[in-house]
């Protein structure tokens, strides 16, 4: 059975929901994971922010506005009075529930419940629409099987058991609809898999049922070889290794949430990125295979801070890096890039919540320098060290751009540069021209 996930952009209007219904109703049994309609989760976050600030009037204004929009969606989506009524009742019940939180104490717990309403509303609407069309669909409540453990990580054994039991209890349906993003935590409370987490749901559901394929449907034709918002002449990449896709997703290619790679990779289930605006386009195929001798794509991640620790004590010393890393660990701050020399080490972070504390602690070990507003540019492809000329080609593209750090050899799939954010557009365009647009896609002789 396949698992298909449709993002907020793909269910963003009544018309788009109808198109999704057409796409999924092809006679094949499947599980469909849906996000909230685009903009809804952001609105729910805004409502929560008002409630945290004890401003129920502000919250109610957004609730009313959002409810109006949903009433229109219901009007457009259903064609019979019976289903319009059912749709309206469904939507109003959720809005009344959201309103009930404007009256009491507001905590993280209530916020999680509010954030869950977007997916609960969209899945209910689509399921009703499918039924109006005579499709044999069934709603599988994600809160019945999606669960995280005490470390906040998805509990795949639990998910597997519960989801398969749910499916066994309802063997007759053709299309199972479930909510992306939402789950329960280890204590049974409503929680979520972080923003953009519907992709993660799809991958976990796929792994749990041993799906034949996981499809992520969005509003663009697959993963592009560069950021289409920044660079001219980008084109979709047709095939990626899981690790190439993970690097690209982590380093800025927003089309796929980086957490979604791991469950699919371990279960060896291919992921296909597809475009709801152009359903017959081939999209991007992600699996455990590498296309030899190819540089595939470039992505960039902003808001990076570089920290350099220079110390003569590092010379011939062991344990120095451990001490440095322990400081980052004690402030729960993840390091992205690392470069070392015999007299110093540079690392990058994107979370600067504890930057001052980290810098103060690091000063015990040497002179510390901080560079802000930096950007990681990540070039992905078959960058096995024995392939001659690939890294040189990427470096060549950066010849007139000041490069603060270079990281190569950490995996077989990536070379990363740390540059100033203000140089990002120039760097991405130059990489695009050098790697993909000069002589067609760059392919090194003798390595294919
Ligand atoms: P969905 O609702 O389908 O999950 P998201 O809003 O989560 O969609 O993210 C996908 C959007 O990100 C697409 O609309 C796409 O245009 C945009 N996008 C951002 N960065 C990139 C990138 N580097 N490559 C392709 N698409 C990108
Ligand atoms: N609706 C959630 C969000 O906007 C989850 C998702 O779309 O993936 O973050
Ligand atoms: Mg998304």
Short mmCIF file of C-alpha atoms in Angstrom, two decimals, residues 28-419:
data_model
loop_
_atom_site.label_atom_id
_atom_site.label_comp_id
_atom_site.label_asym_id
_atom_site.label_seq_id
_atom_site.Cartn_x
_atom_site.Cartn_y
_atom_site.Cartn_z
CA UNK A 28 -5.77 1.77 -5.41
CA UNK A 29 -6.01 1.31 -1.64
CA UNK A 30 -3.89 3.91 0.15
CA UNK A 31 -3.28 5.98 3.25
CA UNK A 32 -3.50 9.74 2.73
CA UNK A 33 -1.82 12.10 5.18
CA UNK A 34 -3.03 15.71 5.07
CA UNK A 35 -1.65 18.97 6.44
CA UNK A 36 -3.80 21.84 7.60
CA UNK A 37 -4.93 24.24 4.84
CA UNK A 38 -2.04 26.63 4.16
CA UNK A 39 -1.92 29.58 6.55
CA UNK A 40 -4.04 27.81 9.18
CA UNK A 41 -1.24 26.60 11.47
CA UNK A 42 0.31 30.08 11.36
CA UNK A 43 -3.07 31.56 12.36
CA UNK A 44 -3.38 29.03 15.21
CA UNK A 45 0.11 30.01 16.41
CA UNK A 46 -1.00 33.68 16.35
CA UNK A 47 -4.12 32.83 18.35
CA UNK A 48 -1.97 31.04 20.92
CA UNK A 49 0.41 34.00 21.13
CA UNK A 50 -2.50 36.31 21.97
CA UNK A 51 -3.75 33.88 24.60
CA UNK A 52 -0.30 33.61 26.19
CA UNK A 53 -0.32 37.41 26.37
CA UNK A 54 -3.76 37.26 28.02
CA UNK A 55 -5.39 39.04 25.10
CA UNK A 56 -8.58 37.06 24.30
CA UNK A 57 -9.96 39.92 22.14
CA UNK A 58 -6.97 39.67 19.81
CA UNK A 59 -7.35 35.89 19.71
CA UNK A 60 -11.09 36.07 19.03
CA UNK A 61 -10.57 38.45 16.14
CA UNK A 62 -8.32 35.91 14.38
CA UNK A 63 -10.62 33.02 15.29
CA UNK A 64 -13.61 34.86 13.77
CA UNK A 65 -11.71 35.74 10.62
CA UNK A 66 -10.48 32.17 10.19
CA UNK A 67 -13.94 30.76 10.84
CA UNK A 68 -15.40 33.01 8.11
CA UNK A 69 -12.87 31.69 5.65
CA UNK A 70 -13.71 28.09 6.54
CA UNK A 71 -17.42 28.74 6.10
CA UNK A 72 -16.65 29.88 2.55
CA UNK A 73 -14.49 26.80 1.94
CA UNK A 74 -17.39 24.60 3.09
CA UNK A 75 -19.76 26.45 0.76
CA UNK A 76 -17.49 25.89 -2.20
CA UNK A 77 -16.46 22.33 -1.39
CA UNK A 78 -19.79 20.52 -1.12
CA UNK A 79 -22.50 20.50 -3.71
CA UNK A 80 -25.38 19.00 -1.72
CA UNK A 81 -27.27 20.67 1.16
CA UNK A 82 -26.76 17.55 3.29
CA UNK A 83 -22.96 17.65 3.05
CA UNK A 84 -22.80 21.44 3.31
CA UNK A 85 -24.60 21.03 6.61
CA UNK A 86 -22.28 18.21 7.74
CA UNK A 87 -19.22 20.22 6.69
CA UNK A 88 -20.47 23.32 8.48
CA UNK A 89 -21.16 21.38 11.67
CA UNK A 90 -17.69 19.85 11.55
CA UNK A 91 -15.95 23.20 11.08
CA UNK A 92 -18.08 25.03 13.67
CA UNK A 93 -17.47 22.33 16.29
CA UNK A 94 -13.70 22.86 15.96
CA UNK A 95 -13.99 26.65 16.09
CA UNK A 96 -16.17 26.50 19.18
CA UNK A 97 -13.58 24.20 20.74
CA UNK A 98 -10.82 26.70 19.89
CA UNK A 99 -12.94 29.49 21.44
CA UNK A 100 -13.28 27.51 24.67
CA UNK A 101 -9.55 28.10 25.26
CA UNK A 102 -9.94 31.88 25.25
CA UNK A 103 -11.64 31.80 28.64
CA UNK A 104 -9.21 29.93 30.88
CA UNK A 105 -5.60 29.66 31.87
CA UNK A 106 -3.43 29.14 28.81
CA UNK A 107 -0.39 26.87 28.92
CA UNK A 108 1.77 24.84 26.56
CA UNK A 109 -0.76 22.01 26.84
CA UNK A 110 -3.62 24.16 25.51
CA UNK A 111 -1.37 25.53 22.77
CA UNK A 112 -0.67 22.02 21.48
CA UNK A 113 -4.40 21.28 21.40
CA UNK A 114 -5.08 24.49 19.45
CA UNK A 115 -2.30 23.75 16.94
CA UNK A 116 -3.81 20.31 16.31
CA UNK A 117 -7.12 21.76 15.06
CA UNK A 118 -5.83 22.67 11.58
CA UNK A 119 -5.16 19.07 10.58
CA UNK A 120 -8.30 17.81 12.35
CA UNK A 121 -10.41 20.27 10.34
CA UNK A 122 -8.79 19.65 6.93
CA UNK A 123 -8.92 15.85 7.17
CA UNK A 124 -12.56 15.91 8.28
CA UNK A 125 -13.47 18.21 5.38
CA UNK A 126 -11.73 16.06 2.76
CA UNK A 127 -13.15 12.85 4.20
CA UNK A 128 -16.69 14.27 4.04
CA UNK A 129 -16.08 15.43 0.48
CA UNK A 130 -14.90 11.95 -0.54
CA UNK A 131 -18.03 10.47 1.00
CA UNK A 132 -20.18 13.00 -0.83
CA UNK A 133 -18.49 11.76 -4.02
CA UNK A 134 -19.38 8.18 -3.09
CA UNK A 135 -15.81 7.13 -2.25
CA UNK A 136 -15.37 4.48 0.43
CA UNK A 137 -13.01 6.51 2.65
CA UNK A 138 -12.31 6.31 6.35
CA UNK A 139 -10.80 8.73 8.83
CA UNK A 140 -7.97 7.22 10.90
CA UNK A 141 -7.39 9.53 13.88
CA UNK A 142 -3.63 10.16 14.15
CA UNK A 143 -4.09 10.76 17.88
CA UNK A 144 -4.96 7.05 18.18
CA UNK A 145 -1.61 5.82 16.86
CA UNK A 146 1.01 8.57 16.46
CA UNK A 147 3.04 8.82 19.63
CA UNK A 148 6.37 10.16 20.82
CA UNK A 149 8.44 8.63 23.62
CA UNK A 150 9.89 10.28 26.73
CA UNK A 151 12.67 11.85 24.64
CA UNK A 152 10.11 13.37 22.31
CA UNK A 153 11.14 10.98 19.51
CA UNK A 154 8.50 9.04 17.56
CA UNK A 155 7.88 5.64 19.11
CA UNK A 156 7.91 3.53 15.95
CA UNK A 157 7.16 0.23 17.71
CA UNK A 158 3.99 1.73 19.27
CA UNK A 159 2.98 3.44 16.03
CA UNK A 160 3.43 0.20 14.11
CA UNK A 161 1.34 -1.83 16.51
CA UNK A 162 -1.48 0.70 16.90
CA UNK A 163 -1.71 1.69 13.25
CA UNK A 164 -1.77 -1.91 12.04
CA UNK A 165 -4.47 -2.71 14.61
CA UNK A 166 -6.54 0.27 13.39
CA UNK A 167 -6.18 -0.95 9.80
CA UNK A 168 -7.12 -4.51 10.73
CA UNK A 169 -10.24 -3.22 12.50
CA UNK A 170 -11.33 -1.39 9.34
CA UNK A 171 -10.30 -3.64 6.47
CA UNK A 172 -13.02 -2.54 4.09
CA UNK A 173 -12.05 1.05 3.30
CA UNK A 174 -10.45 2.04 -0.01
CA UNK A 175 -8.89 5.29 1.16
CA UNK A 176 -7.69 5.96 4.70
CA UNK A 177 -7.32 9.63 5.59
CA UNK A 178 -5.22 10.73 8.53
CA UNK A 179 -3.75 13.89 10.02
CA UNK A 180 -0.13 14.88 9.50
CA UNK A 181 1.84 16.72 12.19
CA UNK A 182 -0.25 15.81 15.24
CA UNK A 183 0.51 13.10 17.79
CA UNK A 184 0.39 12.31 21.48
CA UNK A 185 3.41 12.46 23.75
CA UNK A 186 4.58 9.71 26.14
CA UNK A 187 1.98 10.90 28.69
CA UNK A 188 -0.89 10.71 26.23
CA UNK A 189 -1.20 14.48 25.84
CA UNK A 190 -1.83 16.08 22.46
CA UNK A 191 1.45 17.13 20.88
CA UNK A 192 2.98 17.61 17.44
CA UNK A 193 6.02 16.69 15.36
CA UNK A 194 7.14 20.32 15.02
CA UNK A 195 6.33 22.75 12.23
CA UNK A 196 6.36 21.12 8.81
CA UNK A 197 6.04 17.75 10.54
CA UNK A 198 3.39 16.26 8.24
CA UNK A 199 6.18 14.95 6.02
CA UNK A 200 7.51 13.15 9.09
CA UNK A 201 4.06 11.63 9.73
CA UNK A 202 3.96 10.30 6.18
CA UNK A 203 7.37 8.73 6.53
CA UNK A 204 6.55 7.17 9.91
CA UNK A 205 3.23 5.83 8.62
CA UNK A 206 5.03 4.43 5.56
CA UNK A 207 7.65 2.73 7.75
CA UNK A 208 4.97 1.41 10.13
CA UNK A 209 2.97 -0.35 7.42
CA UNK A 210 5.94 -1.29 5.21
CA UNK A 211 4.52 0.85 2.39
CA UNK A 212 5.62 0.28 -1.19
CA UNK A 213 6.20 4.01 -1.64
CA UNK A 214 5.80 7.31 0.20
CA UNK A 215 4.65 10.22 -1.94
CA UNK A 216 5.05 13.80 -0.78
CA UNK A 217 2.80 16.05 -2.85
CA UNK A 218 3.43 19.79 -2.83
CA UNK A 219 3.09 22.77 -5.18
CA UNK A 220 6.43 22.52 -6.97
CA UNK A 221 7.90 19.99 -9.36
CA UNK A 222 10.20 18.04 -7.05
CA UNK A 223 13.46 19.05 -5.37
CA UNK A 224 15.27 21.62 -7.50
CA UNK A 225 18.99 21.77 -8.22
CA UNK A 226 19.12 25.21 -6.61
CA UNK A 227 16.76 27.52 -4.73
CA UNK A 228 14.17 28.63 -7.30
CA UNK A 229 13.38 31.70 -5.21
CA UNK A 230 16.96 32.99 -5.47
CA UNK A 231 18.47 31.67 -8.68
CA UNK A 232 17.43 31.75 -12.36
CA UNK A 233 17.24 28.60 -14.45
CA UNK A 234 16.84 25.94 -11.79
CA UNK A 235 15.51 22.56 -12.75
CA UNK A 236 14.07 19.58 -10.86
CA UNK A 237 16.40 16.79 -9.82
CA UNK A 238 14.95 13.45 -10.89
CA UNK A 239 16.74 11.12 -8.48
CA UNK A 240 18.46 11.50 -5.11
CA UNK A 241 20.03 9.18 -2.57
CA UNK A 242 18.34 9.43 0.87
CA UNK A 243 21.46 11.06 2.23
CA UNK A 244 21.66 13.61 -0.56
CA UNK A 245 18.00 14.47 0.07
CA UNK A 246 18.65 14.70 3.82
CA UNK A 247 21.55 17.14 3.30
CA UNK A 248 19.47 19.28 0.93
CA UNK A 249 16.43 19.26 3.20
CA UNK A 250 18.51 20.16 6.24
CA UNK A 251 20.46 22.84 4.42
CA UNK A 252 17.53 24.78 3.09
CA UNK A 253 15.58 23.02 0.34
CA UNK A 254 12.26 23.57 2.10
CA UNK A 255 10.27 21.22 -0.07
CA UNK A 256 10.87 18.31 2.30
CA UNK A 257 11.22 18.24 6.08
CA UNK A 258 14.66 16.79 6.98
CA UNK A 259 13.28 14.47 9.69
CA UNK A 260 11.19 12.64 7.12
CA UNK A 261 14.19 10.94 5.47
CA UNK A 262 15.29 8.67 8.31
CA UNK A 263 12.25 6.38 8.82
CA UNK A 264 11.91 5.85 5.07
CA UNK A 265 15.63 5.20 4.65
CA UNK A 266 15.77 2.61 7.42
CA UNK A 267 12.67 0.85 6.19
CA UNK A 268 14.10 1.16 2.64
CA UNK A 269 10.90 2.70 1.30
CA UNK A 270 11.39 5.03 -1.65
CA UNK A 271 10.06 8.56 -1.37
CA UNK A 272 8.66 10.36 -4.38
CA UNK A 273 8.19 14.15 -4.43
CA UNK A 274 5.30 15.10 -6.68
CA UNK A 275 3.54 18.25 -7.80
CA UNK A 276 -0.22 18.70 -7.30
CA UNK A 277 -0.22 21.49 -9.91
CA UNK A 278 1.22 19.09 -12.51
CA UNK A 279 0.40 15.55 -11.37
CA UNK A 280 1.88 13.78 -14.38
CA UNK A 281 5.34 15.39 -13.99
CA UNK A 282 7.91 12.84 -12.85
CA UNK A 283 9.00 14.75 -9.71
CA UNK A 284 11.94 13.53 -7.64
CA UNK A 285 12.60 9.90 -6.73
CA UNK A 286 14.53 9.35 -3.47
CA UNK A 287 15.95 5.92 -2.68
CA UNK A 288 19.04 4.11 -1.44
CA UNK A 289 20.88 4.42 -4.75
CA UNK A 290 23.48 6.93 -5.88
CA UNK A 291 23.72 8.18 -9.43
CA UNK A 292 27.45 7.88 -9.96
CA UNK A 293 29.54 10.83 -10.98
CA UNK A 294 26.97 13.58 -10.65
CA UNK A 295 26.69 16.78 -8.68
CA UNK A 296 22.98 17.00 -8.03
CA UNK A 297 21.97 20.17 -6.27
CA UNK A 298 22.81 23.16 -4.12
CA UNK A 299 20.96 24.47 -1.08
CA UNK A 300 21.60 27.27 1.38
CA UNK A 301 20.77 27.85 5.01
CA UNK A 302 20.73 31.39 6.46
CA UNK A 303 21.04 32.76 9.98
CA UNK A 304 24.22 30.86 10.75
CA UNK A 305 26.73 31.97 13.37
CA UNK A 306 30.38 30.90 13.21
CA UNK A 307 32.46 30.55 16.36
CA UNK A 308 36.24 30.23 16.26
CA UNK A 309 38.27 29.08 19.26
CA UNK A 310 42.00 29.65 18.86
CA UNK A 311 44.25 28.06 21.40
CA UNK A 312 47.93 27.25 21.62
CA UNK A 313 46.89 24.58 24.11
CA UNK A 314 45.28 22.64 21.29
CA UNK A 315 48.74 21.94 19.90
CA UNK A 316 49.44 18.20 20.33
CA UNK A 317 46.73 17.99 23.01
CA UNK A 318 44.11 15.29 23.18
CA UNK A 319 40.71 15.92 24.71
CA UNK A 320 40.56 19.54 23.52
CA UNK A 321 37.72 18.98 21.06
CA UNK A 322 35.78 16.98 23.64
CA UNK A 323 35.90 19.91 26.06
CA UNK A 324 34.75 22.30 23.34
CA UNK A 325 31.88 20.02 22.25
CA UNK A 326 30.78 19.44 25.85
CA UNK A 327 30.13 23.15 26.21
CA UNK A 328 27.76 23.08 23.23
CA UNK A 329 26.14 19.92 24.55
CA UNK A 330 25.54 21.44 27.97
CA UNK A 331 23.55 24.25 26.28
CA UNK A 332 21.69 21.79 24.00
CA UNK A 333 23.06 23.59 20.98
CA UNK A 334 23.67 21.53 17.85
CA UNK A 335 26.76 22.16 15.74
CA UNK A 336 26.33 22.06 11.95
CA UNK A 337 29.79 22.53 10.44
CA UNK A 338 33.25 21.97 11.95
CA UNK A 339 36.70 22.86 10.64
CA UNK A 340 39.88 22.25 12.58
CA UNK A 341 43.53 23.24 12.38
CA UNK A 342 46.31 22.48 14.82
CA UNK A 343 45.81 25.82 16.57
CA UNK A 344 42.11 26.35 16.38
CA UNK A 345 38.64 25.08 15.62
CA UNK A 346 35.67 26.78 13.95
CA UNK A 347 32.12 25.56 14.31
CA UNK A 348 28.75 26.86 13.16
CA UNK A 349 25.41 26.93 14.96
CA UNK A 350 21.97 28.15 13.97
CA UNK A 351 20.51 28.29 17.47
CA UNK A 352 21.96 31.32 19.25
CA UNK A 353 19.76 31.16 22.35
CA UNK A 354 22.77 30.44 24.60
CA UNK A 355 25.45 32.08 22.47
CA UNK A 356 26.69 34.42 25.21
CA UNK A 357 26.94 31.59 27.75
CA UNK A 358 28.70 29.34 25.24
CA UNK A 359 31.20 32.05 24.29
CA UNK A 360 31.91 32.80 27.98
CA UNK A 361 32.60 29.12 28.68
CA UNK A 362 34.74 28.71 25.55
CA UNK A 363 36.93 31.62 26.61
CA UNK A 364 38.46 29.29 29.21
CA UNK A 365 40.14 27.46 26.36
CA UNK A 366 41.34 30.26 24.10
CA UNK A 367 40.49 33.35 22.10
CA UNK A 368 36.94 33.29 20.78
CA UNK A 369 35.71 35.10 17.66
CA UNK A 370 32.07 35.19 16.54
CA UNK A 371 30.83 35.91 12.97
CA UNK A 372 27.11 36.46 12.57
CA UNK A 373 24.78 36.65 9.55
CA UNK A 374 26.55 33.82 7.80
CA UNK A 375 25.13 31.24 5.44
CA UNK A 376 25.95 27.60 4.76
CA UNK A 377 25.97 26.69 1.08
CA UNK A 378 25.79 22.97 0.60
CA UNK A 379 26.65 21.21 -2.66
CA UNK A 380 25.27 17.70 -2.88
CA UNK A 381 26.00 14.77 -5.15
CA UNK A 382 28.35 11.85 -5.64
CA UNK A 383 31.26 13.52 -3.81
CA UNK A 384 33.16 10.37 -2.97
CA UNK A 385 36.77 11.46 -2.33
CA UNK A 386 38.09 9.27 -5.12
CA UNK A 387 36.09 11.16 -7.74
CA UNK A 388 38.61 13.59 -9.15
CA UNK A 389 37.70 17.19 -9.86
CA UNK A 390 34.29 17.56 -8.22
CA UNK A 391 35.34 19.59 -5.20
CA UNK A 392 37.65 21.66 -7.41
CA UNK A 393 34.73 22.52 -9.63
CA UNK A 394 32.60 23.66 -6.67
CA UNK A 395 35.52 25.66 -5.29
CA UNK A 396 36.06 27.25 -8.67
CA UNK A 397 32.51 28.64 -8.56
CA UNK A 398 33.38 30.38 -5.31
CA UNK A 399 36.55 32.03 -6.65
CA UNK A 400 35.53 35.63 -5.97
CA UNK A 401 33.45 35.02 -2.87
CA UNK A 402 35.00 35.29 0.63
CA UNK A 403 34.73 31.80 2.14
CA UNK A 404 34.92 31.54 5.93
CA UNK A 405 34.87 27.71 6.23
CA UNK A 406 34.92 24.67 3.91
CA UNK A 407 33.79 21.21 4.98
CA UNK A 408 34.46 18.21 2.78
CA UNK A 409 34.85 14.50 3.49
CA UNK A 410 32.28 14.27 6.30
CA UNK A 411 30.12 12.15 4.01
CA UNK A 412 30.33 10.92 0.44
CA UNK A 413 27.61 13.28 -0.62
CA UNK A 414 28.47 16.80 0.35
CA UNK A 415 30.79 19.78 0.33
CA UNK A 416 29.73 22.82 2.36
CA UNK A 417 30.92 26.42 2.34
CA UNK A 418 30.31 29.03 4.99
CA UNK A 419 29.98 32.49 3.47
#
